[in-house]
Amino acid sequence: MDAPNGLGFVDETPADIKSFFDSAPPLKNDAEIRRKLKEFIERNHSSSENGRARRVVCVTSGGTTVPLEKRCVRYIDNFASGHRGAASTEYFLKAGYAVVFLHRRRTYQPYCRSLPEDPLLECFEVTSESNITVQPTHAKAVKEAISEHHAAVTQGTLLKLSFTTVFEYLQMLQLIALSMRSLGPRAMFYLAAAVSDFYVPWESMAAHKIQSGSGPLDMRLAEVPKMLSMLRKVWAPMAFCISFKLETDTKLLLEKADMALRKYNMHMVIANELITHKEEVVVVMKSGNITVRRDKTQATADIEDPLIKLIVDRHSAYISSES
Amino acid sequence: MDAPNGLGFVDETPADIKSFFDSAPPLKNDAEIRRKLKEFIERNHSSSENGRARRVVCVTSGGTTVPLEKRCVRYIDNFASGHRGAASTEYFLKAGYAVVFLHRRRTYQPYCRSLPEDPLLECFEVTSESNITVQPTHAKAVKEAISEHHAAVTQGTLLKLSFTTVFEYLQMLQLIALSMRSLGPRAMFYLAAAVSDFYVPWESMAAHKIQSGSGPLDMRLAEVPKMLSMLRKVWAPMAFCISFKLETDTKLLLEKADMALRKYNMHMVIANELITHKEEVVVVMKSGNITVRRDKTQATADIEDPLIKLIVDRHSAYISSES
């Protein structure tokens, strides 16, 4: 079991991390991601919001997968709808941040949370004049989704990057962190993605589909090295860092969140339970814990509204203290 | 290793199967599914196509998941885009069949295969008059998707049912099979879904999220009992049954397809490889194998076009021989 050492950092060794990255299949679109990031950071670095340089947050969202076979048929998936990340992205954009939205493919997208699962087939119809029209009940939601989403992308304040496997996710997070390093304390990481804890190292992975018919299957999974310490110590040491702790067991939750805060030297850990995570979260900080609740007097209110307001305030204080 | 017994059936015992169903969490919308199926089968049973009673095919599509925890955060997933099932459904509808499309949530839907991943955000824009319009490059594909899909659902020849876990899938397949039993040889099962081979029995599943930080994770997975023998022997013994065999290892493929044909007494096994499955498949039958290839002279031709033609012919012959 990892224990906090004297520095409050983890005892994952650089060798564990090097071995993870060495064993990872290389990113397919590495050059394109680097180019997009460079443009995005440069543009927002030189733009301003209310007379001050624009802040940039990397929001991670959705779950990562772990392939069990090289020619991937089977994989272990971490469930996450991506609702938290998509909603938070909207509130960060509203607060004037530029957002790198690092998300699992086919999870919730910003401004599309209130749409049905398959909006094309469920919201549209073809009229007798063979025009495509949106059904009146869905018109408002569909119009807002398309216009707000396009506006953010067109204005250059939203960059969407997608991943599937934990190998893709951690390599992309590293690229993003290194490119945001130059922003100093105005950079933020809001790590809402559900990252796999266990993986099969690429070199020990089955080359072909695992065969059935021979009785039970025994698997040994290695722990994914925690990259939070790399992010804080090496990749972007000045950035404001927020991680998430999701547990199904209430008793463990705050204890583990507090441990993560100290172990990885986070600025905040947001503790949430699977069942109540849309109603209530606990923001765990060195200065103490704050419980944030959704405004229940409004049916459509999001918990991310007060949560992002609190985070923006704390980020402002952090920027002041660092400059 | 299972070996064919004298009857050509599997040696899975009824106890294995009973234990699987007993351990499965009950279907949440059981009553609604039964009602929809009853209506669908009755309507199509009494309707006719070219003067003959309409045939009904159950197309299964996409991969099933296996939860690793009861409050599901992690699960093992079988990758399948659902492209084969969605394309085949279109060709079955074109051939006059009614289709029960039993698919994994968020996989390909019939008539939507040529659309981008997120059609709402990628195909539409809001004009200055704040109307929603489809971008000209996507207009044809979007219009066809919406109109053809709505037509099939409205005419009552397409019933869509969705699953996520292997528990849901197998319980729903049983309900469908029992309700299609009355159609005798005019019923067909086209089992293109990628069904999990291994699972964690519900009673031995972790109640809470598996904790990391204690070194490698060892897992023991039990084999999912093969339900094909139940389908053939008990649920719908007169139905025409087609299963699929996907392998990444060419050497194993035909051998395993042939074994499945005999072991489960299928009428056809469609053997495909992960890499070439959109170009070529081998239809394995007791009377011999037929290789089906996509018409490469047409860029947009689907392999499912000649494949479903062949299947419809063989199904016709089967119906004649049985009546």
Tab-separated table of N, CA, C and O in Angstrom, chain B residues 152-240:
chain	number	residue	atom	x	y	z
B	152	ALA	N	-39.735	2.634	-40.803
B	152	ALA	CA	-39.715	1.245	-40.316
B	152	ALA	C	-40.393	1.133	-38.947
B	152	ALA	O	-41.158	0.205	-38.699
B	153	VAL	N	-40.107	2.113	-38.077
B	153	VAL	CA	-40.715	2.062	-36.744
B	153	VAL	C	-42.226	2.292	-36.844
B	153	VAL	O	-43.026	1.582	-36.226
B	154	THR	N	-42.630	3.272	-37.649
B	154	THR	CA	-44.047	3.608	-37.783
B	154	THR	C	-44.838	2.472	-38.421
B	154	THR	O	-45.966	2.174	-38.007
B	155	GLN	N	-44.247	1.834	-39.447
B	155	GLN	CA	-44.950	0.733	-40.115
B	155	GLN	C	-45.026	-0.520	-39.239
B	155	GLN	O	-45.680	-1.498	-39.598
B	156	GLY	N	-44.295	-0.501	-38.134
B	156	GLY	CA	-44.373	-1.641	-37.231
B	156	GLY	C	-43.561	-2.833	-37.667
B	156	GLY	O	-43.801	-3.952	-37.221
B	157	THR	N	-42.544	-2.623	-38.519
B	157	THR	CA	-41.693	-3.750	-38.922
B	157	THR	C	-40.340	-3.726	-38.220
B	157	THR	O	-39.532	-4.611	-38.411
B	158	LEU	N	-40.099	-2.684	-37.415
B	158	LEU	CA	-38.834	-2.616	-36.670
B	158	LEU	C	-39.119	-2.368	-35.192
B	158	LEU	O	-39.746	-1.372	-34.835
B	159	LEU	N	-38.680	-3.304	-34.354
B	159	LEU	CA	-38.800	-3.126	-32.899
B	159	LEU	C	-37.394	-3.070	-32.331
B	159	LEU	O	-36.613	-4.014	-32.498
B	160	LYS	N	-37.064	-1.952	-31.675
B	160	LYS	CA	-35.718	-1.793	-31.126
B	160	LYS	C	-35.741	-2.036	-29.611
B	160	LYS	O	-36.526	-1.413	-28.896
B	161	LEU	N	-34.887	-2.940	-29.157
B	161	LEU	CA	-34.743	-3.218	-27.723
B	161	LEU	C	-33.251	-3.132	-27.402
B	161	LEU	O	-32.430	-3.632	-28.170
B	162	SER	N	-32.912	-2.514	-26.279
B	162	SER	CA	-31.489	-2.324	-25.991
B	162	SER	C	-31.051	-2.986	-24.692
B	162	SER	O	-31.841	-3.176	-23.779
B	163	PHE	N	-29.774	-3.360	-24.664
B	163	PHE	CA	-29.191	-3.999	-23.478
B	163	PHE	C	-27.834	-3.361	-23.195
B	163	PHE	O	-27.277	-2.664	-24.044
B	164	THR	N	-27.310	-3.624	-22.007
B	164	THR	CA	-25.911	-3.287	-21.698
B	164	THR	C	-25.178	-4.536	-21.209
B	164	THR	O	-24.215	-4.958	-21.814
B	165	THR	N	-25.679	-5.154	-20.134
B	165	THR	CA	-24.942	-6.292	-19.550
B	165	THR	C	-25.323	-7.620	-20.210
B	165	THR	O	-26.369	-7.748	-20.852
B	166	VAL	N	-24.478	-8.616	-20.007
B	166	VAL	CA	-24.752	-9.957	-20.520
B	166	VAL	C	-25.980	-10.548	-19.826
B	166	VAL	O	-26.708	-11.361	-20.414
B	167	PHE	N	-26.256	-10.101	-18.591
B	167	PHE	CA	-27.449	-10.571	-17.876
B	167	PHE	C	-28.708	-10.068	-18.592
B	167	PHE	O	-29.663	-10.813	-18.800
B	168	GLU	N	-28.710	-8.792	-18.941
B	168	GLU	CA	-29.853	-8.233	-19.679
B	168	GLU	C	-30.007	-8.928	-21.036
B	168	GLU	O	-31.096	-9.327	-21.434
B	169	TYR	N	-28.879	-9.048	-21.741
B	169	TYR	CA	-28.922	-9.623	-23.093
B	169	TYR	C	-29.553	-11.010	-23.102
B	169	TYR	O	-30.467	-11.293	-23.876
B	170	LEU	N	-29.070	-11.900	-22.236
B	170	LEU	CA	-29.536	-13.289	-22.294
B	170	LEU	C	-30.977	-13.425	-21.807
B	170	LEU	O	-31.739	-14.237	-22.331
B	171	GLN	N	-31.369	-12.595	-20.849
B	171	GLN	CA	-32.772	-12.631	-20.411
B	171	GLN	C	-33.693	-12.116	-21.516
B	171	GLN	O	-34.786	-12.645	-21.734
B	172	MET	N	-33.249	-11.073	-22.220
B	172	MET	CA	-34.083	-10.530	-23.290
B	172	MET	C	-34.142	-11.487	-24.480
B	172	MET	O	-35.187	-11.659	-25.098
B	173	LEU	N	-33.003	-12.136	-24.784
B	173	LEU	CA	-32.998	-13.109	-25.879
B	173	LEU	C	-33.987	-14.236	-25.582
B	173	LEU	O	-34.726	-14.683	-26.471
B	174	GLN	N	-34.038	-14.659	-24.342
B	174	GLN	CA	-34.979	-15.712	-23.955
B	174	GLN	C	-36.429	-15.245	-24.161
B	174	GLN	O	-37.245	-15.972	-24.736
B	175	LEU	N	-36.737	-14.020	-23.705
B	175	LEU	CA	-38.099	-13.491	-23.883
B	175	LEU	C	-38.473	-13.428	-25.362
B	175	LEU	O	-39.585	-13.797	-25.761
B	176	ILE	N	-37.526	-12.949	-26.174
B	176	ILE	CA	-37.792	-12.818	-27.613
B	176	ILE	C	-38.018	-14.196	-28.233
B	176	ILE	O	-38.958	-14.413	-29.002
B	177	ALA	N	-37.139	-15.136	-27.880
B	177	ALA	CA	-37.232	-16.478	-28.457
B	177	ALA	C	-38.561	-17.141	-28.096
B	177	ALA	O	-39.234	-17.726	-28.951
B	178	LEU	N	-38.955	-17.002	-26.836
B	178	LEU	CA	-40.217	-17.630	-26.413
B	178	LEU	C	-41.397	-16.992	-27.141
B	178	LEU	O	-42.355	-17.674	-27.500
B	179	SER	N	-41.307	-15.691	-27.391
B	179	SER	CA	-42.431	-15.032	-28.068
B	179	SER	C	-42.420	-15.311	-29.574
B	179	SER	O	-43.450	-15.216	-30.235
B	180	MET	N	-41.257	-15.667	-30.137
B	180	MET	CA	-41.182	-15.956	-31.578
B	180	MET	C	-41.417	-17.435	-31.884
B	180	MET	O	-41.527	-17.835	-33.046
B	181	ARG	N	-41.468	-18.230	-30.848
B	181	ARG	CA	-41.641	-19.676	-30.987
B	181	ARG	C	-42.861	-20.021	-31.844
B	181	ARG	O	-42.830	-20.936	-32.677
B	182	SER	N	-43.926	-19.242	-31.646
B	182	SER	CA	-45.180	-19.509	-32.352
B	182	SER	C	-45.057	-19.318	-33.868
B	182	SER	O	-45.917	-19.761	-34.623
B	183	LEU	N	-44.006	-18.650	-34.321
B	183	LEU	CA	-43.843	-18.418	-35.760
B	183	LEU	C	-43.253	-19.633	-36.467
B	183	LEU	O	-43.173	-19.666	-37.704
B	184	GLY	N	-42.825	-20.641	-35.695
B	184	GLY	CA	-42.268	-21.860	-36.284
B	184	GLY	C	-41.059	-21.551	-37.149
B	184	GLY	O	-40.209	-20.731	-36.769
B	185	PRO	N	-40.985	-22.145	-38.341
B	185	PRO	CA	-39.789	-21.968	-39.180
B	185	PRO	C	-39.683	-20.570	-39.799
B	185	PRO	O	-38.635	-20.246	-40.363
B	186	ARG	N	-40.752	-19.763	-39.723
B	186	ARG	CA	-40.666	-18.410	-40.278
B	186	ARG	C	-39.895	-17.462	-39.362
B	186	ARG	O	-39.628	-16.323	-39.723
B	187	ALA	N	-39.533	-17.921	-38.182
B	187	ALA	CA	-38.697	-17.121	-37.273
B	187	ALA	C	-37.218	-17.365	-37.584
B	187	ALA	O	-36.834	-18.465	-37.970
B	188	MET	N	-36.437	-16.316	-37.437
B	188	MET	CA	-34.993	-16.464	-37.632
B	188	MET	C	-34.250	-15.746	-36.507
B	188	MET	O	-34.704	-14.713	-36.020
B	189	PHE	N	-33.119	-16.324	-36.101
B	189	PHE	CA	-32.208	-15.647	-35.169
B	189	PHE	C	-30.882	-15.413	-35.875
B	189	PHE	O	-30.307	-16.353	-36.438
B	190	TYR	N	-30.462	-14.153	-35.865
B	190	TYR	CA	-29.236	-13.729	-36.548
B	190	TYR	C	-28.380	-13.093	-35.451
B	190	TYR	O	-28.543	-11.930	-35.103
B	191	LEU	N	-27.532	-13.924	-34.849
B	191	LEU	CA	-26.921	-13.571	-33.560
B	191	LEU	C	-25.545	-12.941	-33.758
B	191	LEU	O	-24.506	-13.570	-33.572
B	192	ALA	N	-25.562	-11.667	-34.142
B	192	ALA	CA	-24.320	-10.962	-34.457
B	192	ALA	C	-23.708	-10.271	-33.239
B	192	ALA	O	-22.612	-9.724	-33.330
B	193	ALA	N	-24.416	-10.271	-32.105
B	193	ALA	CA	-23.873	-9.608	-30.912
B	193	ALA	C	-22.622	-10.336	-30.416
B	193	ALA	O	-22.496	-11.551	-30.575
B	194	ALA	N	-21.716	-9.573	-29.828
B	194	ALA	CA	-20.505	-10.146	-29.241
B	194	ALA	C	-20.782	-10.382	-27.763
B	194	ALA	O	-20.757	-9.460	-26.951
B	195	VAL	N	-21.089	-11.630	-27.440
B	195	VAL	CA	-21.526	-11.958	-26.086
B	195	VAL	C	-20.313	-12.322	-25.232
B	195	VAL	O	-19.442	-13.075	-25.679
B	196	SER	N	-20.272	-11.789	-24.031
B	196	SER	CA	-19.161	-12.076	-23.108
B	196	SER	C	-19.027	-13.577	-22.882
B	196	SER	O	-20.023	-14.275	-22.697
B	197	ASP	N	-17.810	-14.065	-22.877
B	197	ASP	CA	-17.562	-15.483	-22.604
B	197	ASP	C	-17.369	-15.740	-21.117
B	197	ASP	O	-17.534	-16.849	-20.646
B	198	PHE	N	-16.950	-14.686	-20.393
B	198	PHE	CA	-16.627	-14.847	-18.977
B	198	PHE	C	-17.400	-13.840	-18.153
B	198	PHE	O	-17.653	-12.730	-18.600
B	199	TYR	N	-17.771	-14.212	-16.943
B	199	TYR	CA	-18.497	-13.286	-16.088
B	199	TYR	C	-18.169	-13.540	-14.621
B	199	TYR	O	-17.599	-14.574	-14.268
B	200	VAL	N	-18.533	-12.573	-13.795
B	200	VAL	CA	-18.418	-12.743	-12.353
B	200	VAL	C	-19.818	-13.012	-11.835
B	200	VAL	O	-20.703	-12.171	-11.992
B	201	PRO	N	-20.061	-14.212	-11.291
B	201	PRO	CA	-21.405	-14.511	-10.786
B	201	PRO	C	-21.830	-13.448	-9.771
B	201	PRO	O	-21.012	-13.003	-8.959
B	202	TRP	N	-23.086	-13.004	-9.882
B	202	TRP	CA	-23.599	-11.882	-9.101
B	202	TRP	C	-23.332	-12.056	-7.607
B	202	TRP	O	-22.948	-11.113	-6.918
B	203	GLU	N	-23.499	-13.288	-7.112
B	203	GLU	CA	-23.371	-13.485	-5.656
B	203	GLU	C	-21.922	-13.391	-5.192
B	203	GLU	O	-21.663	-13.103	-4.026
B	204	SER	N	-20.963	-13.596	-6.112
B	204	SER	CA	-19.563	-13.502	-5.675
B	204	SER	C	-18.953	-12.153	-6.063
B	204	SER	O	-17.755	-11.942	-5.968
B	205	MET	N	-19.827	-11.222	-6.521
B	205	MET	CA	-19.328	-9.935	-6.987
B	205	MET	C	-19.090	-8.991	-5.808
B	205	MET	O	-19.825	-9.029	-4.828
B	206	ALA	N	-18.073	-8.142	-5.924
B	206	ALA	CA	-17.799	-7.159	-4.876
B	206	ALA	C	-18.999	-6.227	-4.745
B	206	ALA	O	-19.556	-5.771	-5.739
B	207	ALA	N	-19.408	-5.961	-3.505
B	207	ALA	CA	-20.550	-5.072	-3.286
B	207	ALA	C	-20.142	-3.629	-3.551
B	207	ALA	O	-20.912	-2.835	-4.066
B	208	HIS	N	-18.914	-3.288	-3.217
B	208	HIS	CA	-18.441	-1.918	-3.386
B	208	HIS	C	-17.313	-1.875	-4.397
B	208	HIS	O	-16.855	-2.910	-4.875
B	209	LYS	N	-16.894	-0.648	-4.690
B	209	LYS	CA	-15.812	-0.435	-5.645
B	209	LYS	C	-14.554	-1.153	-5.152
B	209	LYS	O	-14.182	-1.034	-3.986
B	210	ILE	N	-13.907	-1.885	-6.053
B	210	ILE	CA	-12.670	-2.576	-5.708
B	210	ILE	C	-11.603	-1.515	-5.432
B	210	ILE	O	-11.445	-0.577	-6.196
B	211	GLN	N	-10.900	-1.642	-4.312
B	211	GLN	CA	-9.928	-0.622	-3.926
B	211	GLN	C	-8.576	-0.846	-4.585
B	211	GLN	O	-8.131	-1.982	-4.739
B	212	SER	N	-7.952	0.256	-4.965
B	212	SER	CA	-6.591	0.154	-5.487
B	212	SER	C	-5.625	0.457	-4.350
B	212	SER	O	-6.032	0.825	-3.254
B	213	GLY	N	-4.355	0.311	-4.605
B	213	GLY	CA	-3.345	0.664	-3.611
B	213	GLY	C	-2.806	-0.532	-2.852
B	213	GLY	O	-1.986	-0.395	-1.953
B	214	SER	N	-3.277	-1.731	-3.200
B	214	SER	CA	-2.827	-2.917	-2.474
B	214	SER	C	-2.105	-3.887	-3.399
B	214	SER	O	-2.102	-5.085	-3.167
B	215	GLY	N	-1.539	-3.371	-4.474
B	215	GLY	CA	-0.800	-4.226	-5.390
B	215	GLY	C	-1.689	-4.789	-6.472
B	215	GLY	O	-2.817	-4.326	-6.657
B	216	PRO	N	-1.190	-5.794	-7.207
B	216	PRO	CA	-1.944	-6.294	-8.355
B	216	PRO	C	-3.290	-6.904	-7.954
B	216	PRO	O	-3.480	-7.334	-6.820
B	217	LEU	N	-4.216	-6.893	-8.898
B	217	LEU	CA	-5.553	-7.420	-8.665
B	217	LEU	C	-5.680	-8.771	-9.356
B	217	LEU	O	-5.408	-8.888	-10.551
B	218	ASP	N	-6.074	-9.776	-8.599
B	218	ASP	CA	-6.306	-11.086	-9.202
B	218	ASP	C	-7.802	-11.310	-9.324
B	218	ASP	O	-8.547	-11.074	-8.383
B	219	MET	N	-8.221	-11.744	-10.498
B	219	MET	CA	-9.648	-11.964	-10.731
B	219	MET	C	-9.853	-13.363	-11.268
B	219	MET	O	-9.059	-13.831	-12.079
B	220	ARG	N	-10.929	-13.988	-10.855
B	220	ARG	CA	-11.305	-15.275	-11.443
B	220	ARG	C	-12.692	-15.126	-12.053
B	220	ARG	O	-13.661	-14.771	-11.373
B	221	LEU	N	-12.761	-15.372	-13.350
B	221	LEU	CA	-14.029	-15.210	-14.065
B	221	LEU	C	-14.564	-16.574	-14.457
B	221	LEU	O	-13.808	-17.433	-14.920
B	222	ALA	N	-15.865	-16.771	-14.286
B	222	ALA	CA	-16.499	-18.029	-14.686
B	222	ALA	C	-16.938	-17.926	-16.141
B	222	ALA	O	-17.133	-16.832	-16.659
B	223	GLU	N	-17.104	-19.071	-16.792
B	223	GLU	CA	-17.585	-19.031	-18.169
B	223	GLU	C	-19.096	-18.790	-18.206
B	223	GLU	O	-19.845	-19.392	-17.436
B	224	VAL	N	-19.517	-17.912	-19.112
B	224	VAL	CA	-20.950	-17.714	-19.347
B	224	VAL	C	-21.456	-18.968	-20.052
B	224	VAL	O	-20.884	-19.372	-21.071
B	225	PRO	N	-22.502	-19.627	-19.522
B	225	PRO	CA	-22.979	-20.829	-20.225
B	225	PRO	C	-23.500	-20.442	-21.616
B	225	PRO	O	-24.122	-19.405	-21.783
B	226	LYS	N	-23.196	-21.249	-22.607
B	226	LYS	CA	-23.658	-20.977	-23.972
B	226	LYS	C	-25.160	-21.254	-24.051
B	226	LYS	O	-25.609	-22.330	-23.690
B	227	MET	N	-25.917	-20.257	-24.511
B	227	MET	CA	-27.371	-20.391	-24.524
B	227	MET	C	-27.885	-20.892	-25.874
B	227	MET	O	-29.082	-21.076	-26.048
B	228	LEU	N	-26.961	-21.078	-26.837
B	228	LEU	CA	-27.416	-21.483	-28.171
B	228	LEU	C	-28.161	-22.816	-28.122
B	228	LEU	O	-29.133	-23.020	-28.847
B	229	SER	N	-27.706	-23.711	-27.242
B	229	SER	CA	-28.372	-25.011	-27.170
B	229	SER	C	-29.777	-24.864	-26.590
B	229	SER	O	-30.706	-25.552	-27.020
B	230	MET	N	-29.944	-23.927	-25.640
B	230	MET	CA	-31.280	-23.675	-25.084
B	230	MET	C	-32.196	-23.122	-26.171
B	230	MET	O	-33.364	-23.510	-26.285
B	231	LEU	N	-31.660	-22.189	-26.959
B	231	LEU	CA	-32.439	-21.588	-28.043
B	231	LEU	C	-32.914	-22.671	-29.013
B	231	LEU	O	-34.093	-22.735	-29.365
B	232	ARG	N	-32.015	-23.567	-29.412
B	232	ARG	CA	-32.336	-24.593	-30.404
B	232	ARG	C	-33.217	-25.705	-29.831
B	232	ARG	O	-34.080	-26.237	-30.522
B	233	LYS	N	-32.975	-26.062	-28.584
B	233	LYS	CA	-33.674	-27.232	-28.047
B	233	LYS	C	-34.982	-26.867	-27.360
B	233	LYS	O	-35.938	-27.607	-27.422
B	234	VAL	N	-34.994	-25.706	-26.691
B	234	VAL	CA	-36.116	-25.418	-25.799
B	234	VAL	C	-36.898	-24.160	-26.188
B	234	VAL	O	-38.113	-24.180	-26.310
B	235	TRP	N	-36.180	-23.036	-26.389
B	235	TRP	CA	-36.874	-21.766	-26.531
B	235	TRP	C	-37.639	-21.642	-27.858
B	235	TRP	O	-38.780	-21.206	-27.867
B	236	ALA	N	-36.976	-21.969	-28.970
B	236	ALA	CA	-37.626	-21.824	-30.288
B	236	ALA	C	-37.053	-22.861	-31.249
B	236	ALA	O	-36.309	-22.537	-32.167
B	237	PRO	N	-37.405	-24.138	-31.035
B	237	PRO	CA	-36.730	-25.236	-31.747
B	237	PRO	C	-36.913	-25.208	-33.269
B	237	PRO	O	-36.100	-25.785	-33.991
B	238	MET	N	-37.978	-24.533	-33.767
B	238	MET	CA	-38.210	-24.540	-35.214
B	238	MET	C	-37.549	-23.364	-35.929
B	238	MET	O	-37.543	-23.307	-37.155
B	239	ALA	N	-37.016	-22.411	-35.184
B	239	ALA	CA	-36.468	-21.203	-35.818
B	239	ALA	C	-35.177	-21.502	-36.578
B	239	ALA	O	-34.433	-22.417	-36.224
B	240	PHE	N	-34.929	-20.718	-37.624
B	240	PHE	CA	-33.705	-20.808	-38.429
B	240	PHE	C	-32.634	-20.015	-37.684
B	240	PHE	O	-32.804	-18.824	-37.431
